[in-house]
Structure formats: structure tokens, C-alpha cells
Amino acid sequence: MRRFNPATLARLGVLLSLAAAGAPLPPAPGAELVYRHCTSCHAITTVLAARGLDRPGWSAVLARMEGYGLALPKEERARLLDYLTARLGDRPAATAAPVPAAGGEALYREHCAACHEDPDRAPPLVGRPEWGDHPDYLAQVVVFGVSGPLPGTPYAGAMEPLPYLDDAAVARIVGYLSGVPFTAEDVARERARGWTPSLVRLFRPLP
């Protein structure tokens, strides 16, 4: 039987506990870049298990990933490195930086428009009055993501959740798209459901 040294067992224990807990990244500007660029190849637990590296250490990790084909624009690489160093580095910040207090439209433009204003990638969201009857569904999609074919549409891919947005930011996006008041408390209520992306699709209220 293969034996593992104590350090390996400790590392394995960290990975298992992170996986069991869901282990989201610390919310702060730049976290979205980890989800966008890293999770296509790695689980979030893999990223979290490397916490404690200093800035040169994280830079070396990025350089190694770039050797495997990761393509990062210069500005995004710098922001990603800032986030990894500040939130997962050898001296992580004590508290996560809040999402900037932008309006709902600005947050939509920053986090949603790239996909949802390209009809080949995702369904359009702006200017749809039916959202006024279903703002809770919009919040569920942002918080949990959605996967599988959407009934009555040609879309059958997956949308990843946006866990780096706090409840207030999600509420502003929902309010902008739905045109009805939606609060951080409303988002917290939806977040407490703990749904999976497939459940969000299953309970989609629209045809």
C-alpha cells in the first residue's frame, strides 16, 4: 500500500475540506479573472491550495500557465497578479475590498454585457419587460449560474456564477435589468436556496 508523508496528507486534507465547503475565492476586484482564466483547467480548490505564495511566486505560476497556453493581456495579468498576491499571498489582506458602489448599468456593462450583448453567445437581457415579474430569477442566475438548454431558446451552454459580486452589487444589476426595486436582502434570500446551475434552469419561469 502506498504511503504518503505528513505534508502530503495535510495538503490533501486542506483540499478535501475546501471542496466540502464549496470554497469560493475571497471576493474582491480581480477575482473574476481567476474564474475566467483559471477554472477552465483547474478547480478553485487547486488555486486556493496554493495560497501563501508571494508576488514572485504567483508570477512564476502565471508564467508556467502561459507556457501551457494561457493568454493574458498585459493589463489583466497585472490585475490578476495583484489579486492573487493581496488575497491569496503570504500576507493576505485582512478584509476583502468591497465591490465599487457603481450603478446597476455600470455593473452590468462590466460583468455581463460581453456575453449578453452577443446573440451568438448568450440571450439578451436589456429591454425585456418580463424581467419585472421575475427579478428573483435574475438574482438566481447571477448567484448560482445556469446550465443546460433553455426552453424556447437556441441557447444550451452554461453560465458560470459570479461569486465575486456581493449581494448589494447583484441587487443593483437585477434592479437595472428588471426595473423594479431589489435589495441586498432579497439577494441574500435567493442565495440561501443553495441551488445548482441545473436547478436554476429547471425552475426558469420563462418559456
GROMACS .gro file of C-alpha atoms in nm:
model
  207
    1MET     CA    1   0.000   0.000   0.000
    2ARG     CA    2   0.130   0.343  -0.096
    3ARG     CA    3   0.224   0.567   0.199
    4PHE     CA    4   0.205   0.946   0.198
    5ASN     CA    5   0.428   1.170   0.401
    6PRO     CA    6   0.265   1.403   0.660
    7ALA     CA    7   0.298   1.711   0.440
    8THR     CA    8   0.114   1.541   0.154
    9LEU     CA    9  -0.159   1.421   0.387
   10ALA     CA   10  -0.201   1.769   0.530
   11ARG     CA   11  -0.227   1.918   0.182
   12LEU     CA   12  -0.482   1.652   0.085
   13GLY     CA   13  -0.683   1.736   0.397
   14VAL     CA   14  -0.688   2.104   0.301
   15LEU     CA   15  -0.809   2.021  -0.048
   16LEU     CA   16  -1.084   1.793   0.080
   17SER     CA   17  -1.206   2.043   0.337
   18LEU     CA   18  -1.209   2.322   0.079
   19ALA     CA   19  -1.401   2.106  -0.165
   20ALA     CA   20  -1.657   2.012   0.100
   21ALA     CA   21  -1.711   2.376   0.193
   22GLY     CA   22  -1.756   2.498  -0.163
   23ALA     CA   23  -1.454   2.725  -0.102
   24PRO     CA   24  -1.529   3.039  -0.301
   25LEU     CA   25  -1.249   3.282  -0.369
   26PRO     CA   26  -1.222   3.585  -0.139
   27PRO     CA   27  -1.445   3.848  -0.306
   28ALA     CA   28  -1.250   4.145  -0.438
   29PRO     CA   29  -1.185   4.312  -0.773
   30GLY     CA   30  -0.975   4.069  -0.977
   31ALA     CA   31  -1.144   3.751  -0.854
   32GLU     CA   32  -1.345   3.741  -1.176
   33LEU     CA   33  -1.018   3.697  -1.368
   34VAL     CA   34  -0.940   3.380  -1.173
   35TYR     CA   35  -1.280   3.235  -1.256
   36ARG     CA   36  -1.250   3.344  -1.619
   37HIS     CA   37  -0.896   3.232  -1.693
   38CYS     CA   38  -0.816   2.953  -1.447
   39THR     CA   39  -1.124   2.740  -1.392
   40SER     CA   40  -1.134   2.605  -1.747
   41CYS     CA   41  -0.838   2.386  -1.646
   42HIS     CA   42  -0.832   2.391  -1.264
   43ALA     CA   43  -1.079   2.360  -0.980
   44ILE     CA   44  -1.096   2.658  -0.745
   45THR     CA   45  -0.960   2.429  -0.473
   46THR     CA   46  -0.639   2.396  -0.675
   47VAL     CA   47  -0.595   2.773  -0.676
   48LEU     CA   48  -0.676   2.801  -0.305
   49ALA     CA   49  -0.436   2.522  -0.216
   50ALA     CA   50  -0.151   2.736  -0.350
   51ARG     CA   51  -0.227   3.025  -0.114
   52GLY     CA   52   0.074   3.165   0.070
   53LEU     CA   53   0.290   3.241  -0.233
   54ASP     CA   54   0.447   3.585  -0.252
   55ARG     CA   55   0.420   3.803  -0.563
   56PRO     CA   56   0.721   3.646  -0.742
   57GLY     CA   57   0.578   3.304  -0.660
   58TRP     CA   58   0.239   3.382  -0.814
   59SER     CA   59   0.411   3.546  -1.110
   60ALA     CA   60   0.606   3.224  -1.166
   61VAL     CA   61   0.279   3.025  -1.154
   62LEU     CA   62   0.128   3.252  -1.419
   63ALA     CA   63   0.439   3.222  -1.633
   64ARG     CA   64   0.416   2.843  -1.613
   65MET     CA   65   0.048   2.851  -1.713
   66GLU     CA   66   0.132   3.084  -2.001
   67GLY     CA   67   0.375   2.818  -2.115
   68TYR     CA   68   0.077   2.581  -2.135
   69GLY     CA   69  -0.120   2.825  -2.348
   70LEU     CA   70  -0.279   3.073  -2.106
   71ALA     CA   71  -0.315   3.402  -2.294
   72LEU     CA   72  -0.340   3.706  -2.068
   73PRO     CA   73  -0.347   4.066  -2.189
   74LYS     CA   74  -0.084   4.269  -2.005
   75GLU     CA   75  -0.338   4.473  -1.805
   76GLU     CA   76  -0.536   4.164  -1.700
   77ARG     CA   77  -0.217   3.982  -1.599
   78ALA     CA   78  -0.123   4.270  -1.370
   79ARG     CA   79  -0.472   4.279  -1.213
   80LEU     CA   80  -0.475   3.903  -1.168
   81LEU     CA   81  -0.134   3.912  -1.005
   82ASP     CA   82  -0.247   4.195  -0.775
   83TYR     CA   83  -0.549   3.990  -0.666
   84LEU     CA   84  -0.358   3.666  -0.607
   85THR     CA   85  -0.090   3.846  -0.408
   86ALA     CA   86  -0.333   4.050  -0.197
   87ARG     CA   87  -0.595   3.782  -0.130
   88LEU     CA   88  -0.403   3.455  -0.153
   89GLY     CA   89  -0.049   3.572  -0.090
   90ASP     CA   90   0.190   3.533   0.202
   91ARG     CA   91   0.035   3.838   0.373
   92PRO     CA   92  -0.331   3.837   0.261
   93ALA     CA   93  -0.537   4.145   0.326
   94ALA     CA   94  -0.742   4.126   0.642
   95THR     CA   95  -1.066   4.217   0.469
   96ALA     CA   96  -1.181   4.191   0.110
   97ALA     CA   97  -1.217   4.512  -0.083
   98PRO     CA   98  -1.582   4.591  -0.147
   99VAL     CA   99  -1.728   4.594  -0.494
  100PRO     CA  100  -1.724   4.958  -0.608
  101ALA     CA  101  -2.056   5.133  -0.547
  102ALA     CA  102  -2.137   5.154  -0.915
  103GLY     CA  103  -2.487   5.177  -1.055
  104GLY     CA  104  -2.662   4.872  -1.192
  105GLU     CA  105  -2.597   4.964  -1.553
  106ALA     CA  106  -2.225   5.011  -1.493
  107LEU     CA  107  -2.203   4.673  -1.318
  108TYR     CA  108  -2.399   4.509  -1.600
  109ARG     CA  109  -2.162   4.659  -1.857
  110GLU     CA  110  -1.859   4.538  -1.664
  111HIS     CA  111  -1.969   4.186  -1.576
  112CYS     CA  112  -2.249   4.081  -1.815
  113ALA     CA  113  -2.254   4.274  -2.142
  114ALA     CA  114  -1.961   4.098  -2.307
  115CYS     CA  115  -2.170   3.782  -2.342
  116HIS     CA  116  -2.528   3.905  -2.324
  117GLU     CA  117  -2.492   4.163  -2.598
  118ASP     CA  118  -2.356   3.899  -2.836
  119PRO     CA  119  -2.662   3.698  -2.953
  120ASP     CA  120  -2.436   3.411  -3.060
  121ARG     CA  121  -2.315   3.361  -2.702
  122ALA     CA  122  -2.599   3.433  -2.462
  123PRO     CA  123  -2.959   3.555  -2.454
  124PRO     CA  124  -3.012   3.933  -2.448
  125LEU     CA  125  -3.115   4.078  -2.113
  126VAL     CA  126  -3.174   4.450  -2.160
  127GLY     CA  127  -3.517   4.582  -2.256
  128ARG     CA  128  -3.715   4.271  -2.164
  129PRO     CA  129  -4.023   4.376  -1.960
  130GLU     CA  130  -4.084   4.018  -1.843
  131TRP     CA  131  -3.793   4.053  -1.600
  132GLY     CA  132  -4.013   4.287  -1.398
  133ASP     CA  133  -4.219   3.984  -1.295
  134HIS     CA  134  -3.918   3.762  -1.225
  135PRO     CA  135  -3.632   3.962  -1.066
  136ASP     CA  136  -3.567   3.668  -0.831
  137TYR     CA  137  -3.471   3.452  -1.129
  138LEU     CA  138  -3.217   3.708  -1.245
  139ALA     CA  139  -3.061   3.703  -0.899
  140GLN     CA  140  -3.050   3.322  -0.901
  141VAL     CA  141  -2.867   3.318  -1.234
  142VAL     CA  142  -2.605   3.567  -1.117
  143VAL     CA  143  -2.553   3.390  -0.783
  144PHE     CA  144  -2.567   3.024  -0.894
  145GLY     CA  145  -2.517   3.028  -1.271
  146VAL     CA  146  -2.731   2.825  -1.508
  147SER     CA  147  -2.656   2.522  -1.726
  148GLY     CA  148  -2.833   2.318  -1.990
  149PRO     CA  149  -3.072   2.408  -2.274
  150LEU     CA  150  -3.304   2.699  -2.206
  151PRO     CA  151  -3.658   2.609  -2.317
  152GLY     CA  152  -3.784   2.812  -2.611
  153THR     CA  153  -3.438   2.947  -2.694
  154PRO     CA  154  -3.141   2.831  -2.903
  155TYR     CA  155  -2.909   2.857  -2.602
  156ALA     CA  156  -2.778   2.537  -2.446
  157GLY     CA  157  -2.448   2.628  -2.287
  158ALA     CA  158  -2.358   2.718  -1.932
  159MET     CA  159  -2.320   3.045  -1.747
  160GLU     CA  160  -2.077   3.044  -1.458
  161PRO     CA  161  -2.190   3.210  -1.134
  162LEU     CA  162  -2.039   3.543  -1.034
  163PRO     CA  163  -1.944   3.478  -0.669
  164TYR     CA  164  -1.712   3.778  -0.654
  165LEU     CA  165  -2.015   4.013  -0.660
  166ASP     CA  166  -2.163   4.088  -0.320
  167ASP     CA  167  -2.538   4.097  -0.253
  168ALA     CA  168  -2.562   4.473  -0.299
  169ALA     CA  169  -2.392   4.458  -0.640
  170VAL     CA  170  -2.619   4.173  -0.754
  171ALA     CA  171  -2.921   4.372  -0.638
  172ARG     CA  172  -2.813   4.672  -0.845
  173ILE     CA  173  -2.776   4.458  -1.158
  174VAL     CA  174  -3.116   4.296  -1.101
  175GLY     CA  175  -3.278   4.634  -1.041
  176TYR     CA  176  -3.129   4.771  -1.362
  177LEU     CA  177  -3.248   4.480  -1.575
  178SER     CA  178  -3.589   4.432  -1.416
  179GLY     CA  179  -3.685   4.793  -1.349
  180VAL     CA  180  -3.822   4.701  -1.006
  181PRO     CA  181  -3.671   4.760  -0.660
  182PHE     CA  182  -3.449   4.472  -0.549
  183THR     CA  183  -3.241   4.481  -0.232
  184ALA     CA  184  -2.934   4.308  -0.094
  185GLU     CA  185  -3.167   4.132   0.150
  186ASP     CA  186  -3.366   3.997  -0.146
  187VAL     CA  187  -3.043   3.862  -0.296
  188ALA     CA  188  -2.942   3.705   0.036
  189ARG     CA  189  -3.277   3.525   0.045
  190GLU     CA  190  -3.215   3.379  -0.301
  191ARG     CA  191  -2.855   3.291  -0.215
  192ALA     CA  192  -2.976   3.090   0.084
  193ARG     CA  193  -3.151   2.849  -0.153
  194GLY     CA  194  -2.812   2.694  -0.235
  195TRP     CA  195  -2.923   2.587  -0.582
  196THR     CA  196  -2.709   2.432  -0.855
  197PRO     CA  197  -2.694   2.573  -1.210
  198SER     CA  198  -2.914   2.288  -1.337
  199LEU     CA  199  -3.179   2.366  -1.075
  200VAL     CA  200  -3.182   2.730  -1.182
  201ARG     CA  201  -3.257   2.614  -1.536
  202LEU     CA  202  -3.524   2.372  -1.414
  203PHE     CA  203  -3.708   2.649  -1.226
  204ARG     CA  204  -3.673   2.906  -1.505
  205PRO     CA  205  -4.008   3.090  -1.508
  206LEU     CA  206  -3.997   3.197  -1.872
  207PRO     CA  207  -4.096   2.988  -2.176
   0.00000   0.00000   0.00000
